[in-house]
Every structure is written in C-alpha cells, then in structure tokens.
Amino acid sequence: MNKFIRQLLPFGTLTLVIAALSALEPDTFLTAENFRNVFSRSSYSGIIAMGMTAVIISGGIDLSVGSMMAVCGMVAGFIMTQNGVVVPTAELMWIGTIVGIVTGLLCGLLNGSLITMLNLPPFIVTLGTMSAFRGISYVMNKGMMFDVPTYKFLGEGILPLWKTIEQTVPGGENQGSHILRVVPPWSSPDLSGLGANAQIIPHGIPVCVLIFVGIVLIAFFILRYMPLGRYTYAIGSNRQAAYHAGVNVNRNLIAIYAITGIFVGIAAMIATSRTVSAQPTAGQGLELDIIAAVVIGGASLSGGRGTVIGTIIGTLLISFLRNGLTLLGISTNVQLVVIGAIIIGAVALDQMARSKAETT
C-alpha cells in the first residue's frame, strides 16, 4: 500500500460511513441537531486524541486517559460543590475548572515520570494508573457523582451567529415550533404581543467545538514547528538514535505525557459541563475510541508516524460510526466489538505496509 493510498484511506472511509448512514437513517441522521451532537461529542474525545497522537508518535501509549478524565471531573466537582450542594458562584466554577485541568497535568506528569525514571513500559504504567485513577474517582464521593447544574457554559454554550424568534403551537394542524423572524446575534427583540409561547433561540458554533479547534491548532503547531514535535517523531522512529543525537529523551517524554494530561483535563471539564455532573464512571472505555481514532488516522503503534489531520478524521469517523450504530438500534456492547475490529484492522494494515516497506 503506497503512501498516498494510506493517507487517503481514512478520509475515504469517513465519506463512505456518512454516505451509508445517510441512506439508512436519513430522517434522524441528516439533521442539524444530530450533527451538532456528533461534533460536540467529538470535541472532548478529539481533544484527548490530540495528546494521544503525540504519545503514540513517540512510541508510547496511554491507557489511563478515560480514568484520568473521571478524576479531573471529580476533583473539579468536589471544589464546585459544598456538602453536595452546588455553590452558585462564578469564582468557584472557574477555580474548579482550573484545578481540574491542573489535576490532568499532575496525572500526566505522574505517567511520564514513572515511564522514564523507572524505565517501565508505557503500557504497564498506564494500565496501572488507569486502575488507580478510576479507584480514586470512586473514593472521592463514595461512588456518587457531584451535581453541578449551573456549570453549563463549556458544554452547552454557543458563540451566536444569529438568533431566531420562534413560536410553539401546542396542537392542531400547525403544531410545533415555527420561525417567525431571524435577527442578528446582538439584538434583543421585544416579544410582547407574540404570546407566551414565543422565545428567542440563539444559533451558532458550540463553545466546546471552538475549544477543540484551538487545541487542534496548538497540537499542530507543537508537532510541526516546535523542537518538542521534531523530538517526538525522532524518539518514536528510533529512541536510541535520538538519544545519541543529543535529544533529552526522558524530559521530552515527560513533557508529552504532561501535555496529554492537560488536554485530558480540558476535555474532562467539557464532559462535566455537558452532563452538568462529575461522574466517577466518566470516560469508561473512552481510551479505546481514542486509540482507534489515532490509529485510523494513520498513526503507527510502533511510533514515528502520525498527523493531527489524520487524527481529526479518525475522531470524526469513530464519532459518526457510534452515532449511526446507536440510531440503528445497535447496542453499546456490539459497538465495542466493532471498535475492537477497527483497531485490529488498522494495526494489521499498518503492519502490512511496514513489512512491504522493509522488503523493498
């Protein structure tokens, strides 16, 4: 399989999945609300996938990202609440958000430090911290979640591009919501005289998607233009050669896992805001989706290869696939089988390509 086909395959697969789901479930799949949900969900998994991309390029793996997300959310939820009751102050919300992200940084530093200082395999270290982080998230509130009903901005907030004045008709032939007028996002029209069922609905780009775009740009800049990015590829391609070339391998690996932890913390805040609760079960199995997205996007589990653009395509593919399977009534357990098969298939294709390259 030549390089061009390998790079084109993820995008072609994404196109085929969208086309197939459009044909099978046109009424439910091809709606603005469904696409908004897919992109919103892709935002926090995609943010973590940006960090996982760097980890896998470096020749490592991080199985703890799902459990880490739960810990970050629970720490933030603990700060945002007082005796289990939400304290409705903006200050506590911001403090909780910052501390949640810092928690991700500390978890990432722990992973990187254990891997480098003890010279342990990333698989073993992150398998252990995956269990430890999950246990901590359950212990923090005795297995119960923290309700944060006022923490909505990151998950539900939007950057308004326009507003519509809509009126709901409760019954009859014209029942449903009807758009009366489209107005600019900065306007505050008077609804008096339109009845009790009239409301202003903002439309625009979800805040979580904007954050995802920002993280994508940061990840692209790091991997493409910063020394850390070049060292990441060098370490993944040949760790010993990178060391003898003067690269501080341990320091760069710790930085990679620390940045991944920050991204997990940001994603945890978005997930907490989307569900308006910090849950100890958050992120269970998410690491499989993220690893699948990165590998589908062209990254090699052997290290040395991977791109931000490829990971974006892989993230969207997994998100659309899960969304479509859910709309088709396929259970979550079967979806896990599908995701597992995708990971095996993607790794098999990568191995075939590597074997062919070695023989030519």
mmCIF file of C-alpha atoms in Angstrom:
data_model
loop_
_atom_site.group_PDB
_atom_site.id
_atom_site.type_symbol
_atom_site.label_atom_id
_atom_site.label_comp_id
_atom_site.label_asym_id
_atom_site.label_seq_id
_atom_site.Cartn_x
_atom_site.Cartn_y
_atom_site.Cartn_z
ATOM 1 C CA MET A 1 0.000 0.000 0.000
ATOM 2 C CA ASN A 2 1.644 3.221 -1.126
ATOM 3 C CA LYS A 3 1.784 6.357 0.998
ATOM 4 C CA PHE A 4 -0.883 8.243 -0.984
ATOM 5 C CA ILE A 5 -3.479 5.476 -0.624
ATOM 6 C CA ARG A 6 -2.658 5.075 3.077
ATOM 7 C CA GLN A 7 -3.231 8.791 3.657
ATOM 8 C CA LEU A 8 -6.442 8.849 1.603
ATOM 9 C CA LEU A 9 -7.975 5.741 3.186
ATOM 10 C CA PRO A 10 -9.237 7.363 6.448
ATOM 11 C CA PHE A 11 -10.993 10.193 4.592
ATOM 12 C CA GLY A 12 -12.498 7.767 2.090
ATOM 13 C CA THR A 13 -13.754 5.549 4.912
ATOM 14 C CA LEU A 14 -15.293 8.546 6.700
ATOM 15 C CA THR A 15 -17.073 9.558 3.490
ATOM 16 C CA LEU A 16 -18.433 6.031 2.991
ATOM 17 C CA VAL A 17 -19.679 5.834 6.603
ATOM 18 C CA ILE A 18 -21.510 9.171 6.318
ATOM 19 C CA ALA A 19 -22.998 8.173 2.949
ATOM 20 C CA ALA A 20 -24.160 4.791 4.269
ATOM 21 C CA LEU A 21 -25.755 6.264 7.401
ATOM 22 C CA SER A 22 -27.407 8.986 5.313
ATOM 23 C CA ALA A 23 -29.027 6.276 3.198
ATOM 24 C CA LEU A 24 -30.032 4.051 6.129
ATOM 25 C CA GLU A 25 -31.322 6.737 8.536
ATOM 26 C CA PRO A 26 -31.962 9.907 6.509
ATOM 27 C CA ASP A 27 -34.675 11.284 8.807
ATOM 28 C CA THR A 28 -32.657 11.058 12.021
ATOM 29 C CA PHE A 29 -29.037 11.144 10.840
ATOM 30 C CA LEU A 30 -29.256 14.030 8.374
ATOM 31 C CA THR A 31 -30.407 16.655 10.859
ATOM 32 C CA ALA A 32 -28.641 19.748 12.132
ATOM 33 C CA GLU A 33 -29.245 18.692 15.739
ATOM 34 C CA ASN A 34 -27.688 15.260 15.185
ATOM 35 C CA PHE A 35 -24.603 16.711 13.511
ATOM 36 C CA ARG A 36 -24.304 19.248 16.322
ATOM 37 C CA ASN A 37 -24.386 16.402 18.861
ATOM 38 C CA VAL A 38 -21.742 14.459 16.938
ATOM 39 C CA PHE A 39 -19.391 17.433 16.713
ATOM 40 C CA SER A 40 -19.968 18.337 20.368
ATOM 41 C CA ARG A 41 -19.146 14.792 21.476
ATOM 42 C CA SER A 42 -16.174 14.723 19.131
ATOM 43 C CA SER A 43 -14.830 17.841 20.814
ATOM 44 C CA TYR A 44 -13.763 16.283 24.103
ATOM 45 C CA SER A 45 -12.702 12.929 22.642
ATOM 46 C CA GLY A 46 -10.849 14.804 19.898
ATOM 47 C CA ILE A 47 -9.027 16.989 22.425
ATOM 48 C CA ILE A 48 -7.728 13.894 24.220
ATOM 49 C CA ALA A 49 -6.877 12.332 20.853
ATOM 50 C CA MET A 50 -4.571 15.273 20.117
ATOM 51 C CA GLY A 51 -2.486 14.319 23.143
ATOM 52 C CA MET A 52 -2.717 10.608 22.342
ATOM 53 C CA THR A 53 -1.381 11.351 18.857
ATOM 54 C CA ALA A 54 1.853 12.725 20.314
ATOM 55 C CA VAL A 55 2.083 9.819 22.766
ATOM 56 C CA ILE A 56 1.697 7.205 20.022
ATOM 57 C CA ILE A 57 4.096 9.027 17.676
ATOM 58 C CA SER A 58 6.678 8.864 20.479
ATOM 59 C CA GLY A 59 6.267 5.089 20.566
ATOM 60 C CA GLY A 60 4.159 5.036 23.727
ATOM 61 C CA ILE A 61 0.520 4.609 24.668
ATOM 62 C CA ASP A 62 -1.729 5.973 27.414
ATOM 63 C CA LEU A 63 -4.487 3.653 28.595
ATOM 64 C CA SER A 64 -5.316 5.879 31.564
ATOM 65 C CA VAL A 65 -6.932 8.808 29.716
ATOM 66 C CA GLY A 66 -10.523 7.678 30.408
ATOM 67 C CA SER A 67 -9.922 7.195 34.130
ATOM 68 C CA MET A 68 -7.870 10.387 34.243
ATOM 69 C CA MET A 69 -10.841 12.262 32.802
ATOM 70 C CA ALA A 70 -13.018 10.922 35.635
ATOM 71 C CA VAL A 71 -10.517 12.053 38.288
ATOM 72 C CA CYS A 72 -10.243 15.540 36.779
ATOM 73 C CA GLY A 73 -14.012 15.883 36.681
ATOM 74 C CA MET A 74 -14.464 14.618 40.238
ATOM 75 C CA VAL A 75 -11.813 16.988 41.619
ATOM 76 C CA ALA A 76 -13.489 19.900 39.846
ATOM 77 C CA GLY A 77 -16.923 18.769 41.051
ATOM 78 C CA PHE A 78 -15.661 18.497 44.634
ATOM 79 C CA ILE A 79 -14.456 22.102 44.536
ATOM 80 C CA MET A 80 -17.590 23.403 42.832
ATOM 81 C CA THR A 81 -19.868 21.876 45.487
ATOM 82 C CA GLN A 82 -20.185 22.258 49.217
ATOM 83 C CA ASN A 83 -21.593 19.310 51.166
ATOM 84 C CA GLY A 84 -23.052 18.012 47.927
ATOM 85 C CA VAL A 85 -24.921 21.247 47.184
ATOM 86 C CA VAL A 86 -23.863 23.470 44.314
ATOM 87 C CA VAL A 87 -22.500 26.825 45.388
ATOM 88 C CA PRO A 88 -23.681 29.131 42.581
ATOM 89 C CA THR A 89 -20.641 31.378 42.350
ATOM 90 C CA ALA A 90 -18.681 32.031 39.181
ATOM 91 C CA GLU A 91 -15.461 32.097 41.196
ATOM 92 C CA LEU A 92 -15.854 28.500 42.372
ATOM 93 C CA MET A 93 -16.732 27.379 38.862
ATOM 94 C CA TRP A 94 -13.558 28.911 37.473
ATOM 95 C CA ILE A 95 -11.430 27.626 40.360
ATOM 96 C CA GLY A 96 -12.860 24.139 39.889
ATOM 97 C CA THR A 97 -12.161 24.297 36.162
ATOM 98 C CA ILE A 98 -8.549 25.386 36.649
ATOM 99 C CA VAL A 99 -7.882 22.826 39.386
ATOM 100 C CA GLY A 100 -9.460 20.102 37.243
ATOM 101 C CA ILE A 101 -7.091 20.922 34.380
ATOM 102 C CA VAL A 102 -4.108 21.082 36.762
ATOM 103 C CA THR A 103 -5.136 17.646 38.046
ATOM 104 C CA GLY A 104 -4.816 16.361 34.494
ATOM 105 C CA LEU A 105 -1.350 17.913 34.274
ATOM 106 C CA LEU A 106 -0.271 16.191 37.506
ATOM 107 C CA CYS A 107 -1.642 12.841 36.328
ATOM 108 C CA GLY A 108 0.227 13.211 33.058
ATOM 109 C CA LEU A 109 3.428 14.114 34.890
ATOM 110 C CA LEU A 110 2.999 11.001 37.040
ATOM 111 C CA ASN A 111 2.650 8.791 33.961
ATOM 112 C CA GLY A 112 5.649 10.342 32.240
ATOM 113 C CA SER A 113 7.813 10.206 35.359
ATOM 114 C CA LEU A 114 7.055 6.535 36.061
ATOM 115 C CA ILE A 115 7.775 5.611 32.443
ATOM 116 C CA THR A 116 11.089 7.450 32.236
ATOM 117 C CA MET A 117 12.569 7.371 35.742
ATOM 118 C CA LEU A 118 11.712 3.713 36.402
ATOM 119 C CA ASN A 119 12.239 2.718 32.755
ATOM 120 C CA LEU A 120 8.868 0.960 32.666
ATOM 121 C CA PRO A 121 6.835 0.190 29.527
ATOM 122 C CA PRO A 122 4.097 2.807 28.879
ATOM 123 C CA PHE A 123 1.521 0.031 28.504
ATOM 124 C CA ILE A 124 2.196 -1.326 32.002
ATOM 125 C CA VAL A 125 2.416 2.089 33.674
ATOM 126 C CA THR A 126 -0.775 3.485 32.166
ATOM 127 C CA LEU A 127 -2.614 0.202 32.739
ATOM 128 C CA GLY A 128 -1.772 0.586 36.422
ATOM 129 C CA THR A 129 -2.662 4.275 36.610
ATOM 130 C CA MET A 130 -5.878 3.573 34.709
ATOM 131 C CA SER A 131 -6.973 1.378 37.615
ATOM 132 C CA ALA A 132 -5.606 3.767 40.257
ATOM 133 C CA PHE A 133 -7.246 6.868 38.785
ATOM 134 C CA ARG A 134 -10.576 5.069 38.472
ATOM 135 C CA GLY A 135 -10.367 3.949 42.081
ATOM 136 C CA ILE A 136 -9.617 7.496 43.243
ATOM 137 C CA SER A 137 -12.611 8.837 41.334
ATOM 138 C CA TYR A 138 -14.887 6.352 43.130
ATOM 139 C CA VAL A 139 -13.392 7.015 46.566
ATOM 140 C CA MET A 140 -13.773 10.802 46.311
ATOM 141 C CA ASN A 141 -17.543 10.788 46.817
ATOM 142 C CA LYS A 142 -18.183 7.171 47.827
ATOM 143 C CA GLY A 143 -19.067 6.209 44.273
ATOM 144 C CA MET A 144 -21.584 9.030 43.900
ATOM 145 C CA MET A 145 -21.442 11.836 41.376
ATOM 146 C CA PHE A 146 -21.268 15.572 42.058
ATOM 147 C CA ASP A 147 -24.196 17.501 40.570
ATOM 148 C CA VAL A 148 -23.174 20.856 39.076
ATOM 149 C CA PRO A 149 -26.363 22.052 37.339
ATOM 150 C CA THR A 150 -25.105 25.618 36.850
ATOM 151 C CA TYR A 151 -21.895 24.506 35.102
ATOM 152 C CA LYS A 152 -23.188 24.605 31.519
ATOM 153 C CA PHE A 153 -21.164 27.097 29.510
ATOM 154 C CA LEU A 154 -18.403 24.803 28.222
ATOM 155 C CA GLY A 155 -20.825 22.042 27.262
ATOM 156 C CA GLU A 156 -23.935 23.905 26.140
ATOM 157 C CA GLY A 157 -22.703 27.434 25.429
ATOM 158 C CA ILE A 158 -22.502 28.687 21.862
ATOM 159 C CA LEU A 159 -20.933 31.587 20.020
ATOM 160 C CA PRO A 160 -24.142 33.046 18.492
ATOM 161 C CA LEU A 161 -24.062 33.881 14.796
ATOM 162 C CA TRP A 162 -27.780 34.613 14.522
ATOM 163 C CA LYS A 163 -30.998 34.312 16.519
ATOM 164 C CA THR A 164 -34.476 33.189 15.580
ATOM 165 C CA ILE A 165 -37.761 34.242 17.124
ATOM 166 C CA GLU A 166 -39.826 31.065 17.322
ATOM 167 C CA GLN A 167 -43.360 30.371 18.456
ATOM 168 C CA THR A 168 -44.606 26.983 19.591
ATOM 169 C CA VAL A 169 -48.087 25.891 18.547
ATOM 170 C CA PRO A 170 -49.242 23.199 21.024
ATOM 171 C CA GLY A 171 -51.883 21.481 18.883
ATOM 172 C CA GLY A 172 -53.778 21.370 15.625
ATOM 173 C CA GLU A 173 -52.510 21.123 12.068
ATOM 174 C CA ASN A 174 -49.777 23.702 12.652
ATOM 175 C CA GLN A 175 -48.446 22.243 15.910
ATOM 176 C CA GLY A 176 -44.725 22.511 16.511
ATOM 177 C CA SER A 177 -42.176 25.299 16.563
ATOM 178 C CA HIS A 178 -42.363 27.941 13.838
ATOM 179 C CA ILE A 179 -39.701 30.517 12.982
ATOM 180 C CA LEU A 180 -41.209 33.980 12.897
ATOM 181 C CA ARG A 181 -38.101 36.029 12.235
ATOM 182 C CA VAL A 182 -34.296 35.827 12.022
ATOM 183 C CA VAL A 183 -32.421 38.575 13.871
ATOM 184 C CA PRO A 184 -28.735 39.495 14.437
ATOM 185 C CA PRO A 185 -26.975 37.869 17.421
ATOM 186 C CA TRP A 186 -26.553 41.168 19.271
ATOM 187 C CA SER A 187 -30.228 42.155 19.132
ATOM 188 C CA SER A 188 -32.721 41.830 21.990
ATOM 189 C CA PRO A 189 -36.131 41.918 20.294
ATOM 190 C CA ASP A 190 -39.321 42.614 22.201
ATOM 191 C CA LEU A 191 -41.517 39.510 22.435
ATOM 192 C CA SER A 192 -44.528 41.289 23.915
ATOM 193 C CA GLY A 193 -47.568 40.734 21.795
ATOM 194 C CA LEU A 194 -46.324 37.396 20.440
ATOM 195 C CA GLY A 195 -47.805 35.304 23.225
ATOM 196 C CA ALA A 196 -46.387 33.142 25.995
ATOM 197 C CA ASN A 197 -45.080 30.502 23.576
ATOM 198 C CA ALA A 198 -42.677 32.850 21.771
ATOM 199 C CA GLN A 199 -38.965 32.578 22.524
ATOM 200 C CA ILE A 200 -35.570 33.649 21.226
ATOM 201 C CA ILE A 201 -33.312 30.786 20.104
ATOM 202 C CA PRO A 202 -29.596 31.524 19.520
ATOM 203 C CA HIS A 203 -27.771 29.644 16.759
ATOM 204 C CA GLY A 204 -24.041 29.390 16.209
ATOM 205 C CA ILE A 205 -20.888 27.428 16.957
ATOM 206 C CA PRO A 206 -20.739 25.430 20.221
ATOM 207 C CA VAL A 207 -18.086 26.662 22.642
ATOM 208 C CA CYS A 208 -16.732 23.120 23.027
ATOM 209 C CA VAL A 209 -16.119 22.936 19.266
ATOM 210 C CA LEU A 210 -14.251 26.256 19.381
ATOM 211 C CA ILE A 211 -12.075 24.908 22.204
ATOM 212 C CA PHE A 212 -11.409 21.769 20.155
ATOM 213 C CA VAL A 213 -10.329 23.871 17.175
ATOM 214 C CA GLY A 214 -7.991 25.832 19.450
ATOM 215 C CA ILE A 215 -6.433 22.622 20.818
ATOM 216 C CA VAL A 216 -6.033 21.280 17.270
ATOM 217 C CA LEU A 217 -4.109 24.410 16.277
ATOM 218 C CA ILE A 218 -1.893 24.127 19.362
ATOM 219 C CA ALA A 219 -1.180 20.439 18.701
ATOM 220 C CA PHE A 220 -0.455 21.124 15.025
ATOM 221 C CA PHE A 221 1.947 23.936 15.934
ATOM 222 C CA ILE A 222 3.769 21.804 18.509
ATOM 223 C CA LEU A 223 4.211 18.785 16.235
ATOM 224 C CA ARG A 224 5.018 20.767 13.105
ATOM 225 C CA TYR A 225 7.095 23.724 14.235
ATOM 226 C CA MET A 226 8.423 23.232 17.781
ATOM 227 C CA PRO A 227 11.525 21.253 18.798
ATOM 228 C CA LEU A 228 9.318 19.061 21.015
ATOM 229 C CA GLY A 229 7.409 17.959 17.918
ATOM 230 C CA ARG A 230 10.559 17.070 15.999
ATOM 231 C CA TYR A 231 11.924 15.220 19.015
ATOM 232 C CA THR A 232 8.638 13.328 19.358
ATOM 233 C CA TYR A 233 8.956 11.922 15.842
ATOM 234 C CA ALA A 234 12.654 11.206 16.378
ATOM 235 C CA ILE A 235 12.055 9.323 19.644
ATOM 236 C CA GLY A 236 9.280 7.257 18.085
ATOM 237 C CA SER A 237 11.306 6.421 14.983
ATOM 238 C CA ASN A 238 14.462 5.357 16.832
ATOM 239 C CA ARG A 239 14.811 6.100 20.523
ATOM 240 C CA GLN A 240 18.475 5.127 20.741
ATOM 241 C CA ALA A 241 19.405 7.185 17.694
ATOM 242 C CA ALA A 242 17.564 10.197 19.139
ATOM 243 C CA TYR A 243 19.452 9.796 22.423
ATOM 244 C CA HIS A 244 22.836 9.609 20.688
ATOM 245 C CA ALA A 245 21.884 12.665 18.607
ATOM 246 C CA GLY A 246 21.637 14.690 21.820
ATOM 247 C CA VAL A 247 17.868 14.565 22.400
ATOM 248 C CA ASN A 248 16.896 14.540 26.081
ATOM 249 C CA VAL A 249 14.531 11.605 25.655
ATOM 250 C CA ASN A 250 13.230 11.436 29.227
ATOM 251 C CA ARG A 251 12.485 15.145 29.516
ATOM 252 C CA ASN A 252 10.623 15.181 26.203
ATOM 253 C CA LEU A 253 8.610 12.078 27.053
ATOM 254 C CA ILE A 254 7.556 13.612 30.376
ATOM 255 C CA ALA A 255 6.505 16.769 28.503
ATOM 256 C CA ILE A 256 4.448 14.709 26.034
ATOM 257 C CA TYR A 257 2.534 12.896 28.785
ATOM 258 C CA ALA A 258 2.110 16.137 30.760
ATOM 259 C CA ILE A 259 0.594 17.922 27.743
ATOM 260 C CA THR A 260 -1.683 14.941 27.210
ATOM 261 C CA GLY A 261 -2.784 15.282 30.836
ATOM 262 C CA ILE A 262 -3.624 18.955 30.285
ATOM 263 C CA PHE A 263 -5.700 18.048 27.240
ATOM 264 C CA VAL A 264 -7.493 15.358 29.263
ATOM 265 C CA GLY A 265 -8.248 17.927 31.971
ATOM 266 C CA ILE A 266 -9.759 20.323 29.427
ATOM 267 C CA ALA A 267 -11.811 17.504 27.917
ATOM 268 C CA ALA A 268 -12.997 16.497 31.394
ATOM 269 C CA MET A 269 -14.321 19.997 32.027
ATOM 270 C CA ILE A 270 -16.259 19.914 28.748
ATOM 271 C CA ALA A 271 -17.680 16.464 29.545
ATOM 272 C CA THR A 272 -18.650 17.598 33.059
ATOM 273 C CA SER A 273 -20.341 20.668 31.632
ATOM 274 C CA ARG A 274 -22.218 18.626 29.003
ATOM 275 C CA THR A 275 -23.706 16.316 31.642
ATOM 276 C CA VAL A 276 -23.809 19.033 34.378
ATOM 277 C CA SER A 277 -22.327 16.438 36.702
ATOM 278 C CA ALA A 278 -18.950 14.986 37.641
ATOM 279 C CA GLN A 279 -19.235 11.210 37.464
ATOM 280 C CA PRO A 280 -16.788 8.542 38.674
ATOM 281 C CA THR A 281 -17.813 6.430 35.675
ATOM 282 C CA ALA A 282 -16.921 9.159 33.160
ATOM 283 C CA GLY A 283 -14.643 8.102 30.332
ATOM 284 C CA GLN A 284 -15.044 4.346 30.778
ATOM 285 C CA GLY A 285 -13.847 2.718 27.555
ATOM 286 C CA LEU A 286 -13.046 6.107 26.028
ATOM 287 C CA GLU A 287 -9.388 5.162 25.654
ATOM 288 C CA LEU A 288 -10.369 2.535 23.059
ATOM 289 C CA ASP A 289 -12.217 5.092 20.934
ATOM 290 C CA ILE A 290 -9.291 7.494 21.146
ATOM 291 C CA ILE A 291 -6.626 4.923 20.305
ATOM 292 C CA ALA A 292 -8.801 3.727 17.418
ATOM 293 C CA ALA A 293 -9.193 7.298 16.145
ATOM 294 C CA VAL A 294 -5.439 7.938 16.221
ATOM 295 C CA VAL A 295 -4.563 4.632 14.540
ATOM 296 C CA ILE A 296 -7.291 5.007 11.909
ATOM 297 C CA GLY A 297 -5.890 8.462 11.214
ATOM 298 C CA GLY A 298 -2.611 6.923 10.117
ATOM 299 C CA ALA A 299 -0.512 6.842 13.281
ATOM 300 C CA SER A 300 1.643 3.777 13.830
ATOM 301 C CA LEU A 301 1.574 1.998 17.193
ATOM 302 C CA SER A 302 5.257 1.289 16.570
ATOM 303 C CA GLY A 303 5.900 5.042 16.739
ATOM 304 C CA GLY A 304 7.384 7.603 14.418
ATOM 305 C CA ARG A 305 4.300 8.306 12.321
ATOM 306 C CA GLY A 306 1.054 10.235 12.812
ATOM 307 C CA THR A 307 -0.602 13.555 11.997
ATOM 308 C CA VAL A 308 -3.089 15.923 13.576
ATOM 309 C CA ILE A 309 -5.245 15.979 10.429
ATOM 310 C CA GLY A 310 -5.378 12.193 10.343
ATOM 311 C CA THR A 311 -6.457 12.076 13.986
ATOM 312 C CA ILE A 312 -9.252 14.581 13.317
ATOM 313 C CA ILE A 313 -10.574 12.355 10.524
ATOM 314 C CA GLY A 314 -10.263 9.284 12.739
ATOM 315 C CA THR A 315 -12.101 11.013 15.596
ATOM 316 C CA LEU A 316 -14.970 12.044 13.329
ATOM 317 C CA LEU A 317 -15.120 8.540 11.850
ATOM 318 C CA ILE A 318 -15.452 6.892 15.267
ATOM 319 C CA SER A 319 -17.996 9.505 16.421
ATOM 320 C CA PHE A 320 -20.165 9.195 13.305
ATOM 321 C CA LEU A 321 -19.902 5.409 13.446
ATOM 322 C CA ARG A 322 -21.010 5.243 17.092
ATOM 323 C CA ASN A 323 -23.779 7.763 16.417
ATOM 324 C CA GLY A 324 -25.016 5.820 13.406
ATOM 325 C CA LEU A 325 -24.934 2.464 15.169
ATOM 326 C CA THR A 326 -26.936 3.966 18.038
ATOM 327 C CA LEU A 327 -29.525 5.362 15.616
ATOM 328 C CA LEU A 328 -29.769 1.910 14.026
ATOM 329 C CA GLY A 329 -30.567 0.435 17.443
ATOM 330 C CA ILE A 330 -27.291 -1.479 17.811
ATOM 331 C CA SER A 331 -26.273 -1.988 21.441
ATOM 332 C CA THR A 332 -23.201 -0.497 23.074
ATOM 333 C CA ASN A 333 -21.727 -3.976 23.556
ATOM 334 C CA VAL A 334 -21.853 -4.660 19.825
ATOM 335 C CA GLN A 335 -20.347 -1.231 19.195
ATOM 336 C CA LEU A 336 -17.351 -2.266 21.322
ATOM 337 C CA VAL A 337 -16.891 -5.299 19.073
ATOM 338 C CA VAL A 338 -16.932 -3.029 16.022
ATOM 339 C CA ILE A 339 -14.399 -0.616 17.542
ATOM 340 C CA GLY A 340 -12.137 -3.519 18.507
ATOM 341 C CA ALA A 341 -12.299 -4.919 14.981
ATOM 342 C CA ILE A 342 -11.429 -1.490 13.584
ATOM 343 C CA ILE A 343 -8.341 -1.250 15.812
ATOM 344 C CA ILE A 344 -7.163 -4.723 14.752
ATOM 345 C CA GLY A 345 -7.795 -3.928 11.090
ATOM 346 C CA ALA A 346 -5.967 -0.598 11.240
ATOM 347 C CA VAL A 347 -2.958 -2.126 13.012
ATOM 348 C CA ALA A 348 -2.915 -5.033 10.540
ATOM 349 C CA LEU A 349 -2.842 -2.607 7.603
ATOM 350 C CA ASP A 350 -0.030 -0.668 9.256
ATOM 351 C CA GLN A 351 1.961 -3.852 9.829
ATOM 352 C CA MET A 352 1.450 -4.941 6.220
ATOM 353 C CA ALA A 353 2.658 -1.550 4.998
ATOM 354 C CA ARG A 354 5.740 -1.718 7.246
ATOM 355 C CA SER A 355 6.562 -5.255 6.130
ATOM 356 C CA LYS A 356 6.266 -4.278 2.480
ATOM 357 C CA ALA A 357 8.475 -1.237 3.029
ATOM 358 C CA GLU A 358 11.152 -3.385 4.680
ATOM 359 C CA THR A 359 11.213 -5.878 1.806
ATOM 360 C CA THR A 360 11.507 -3.229 -0.933
#
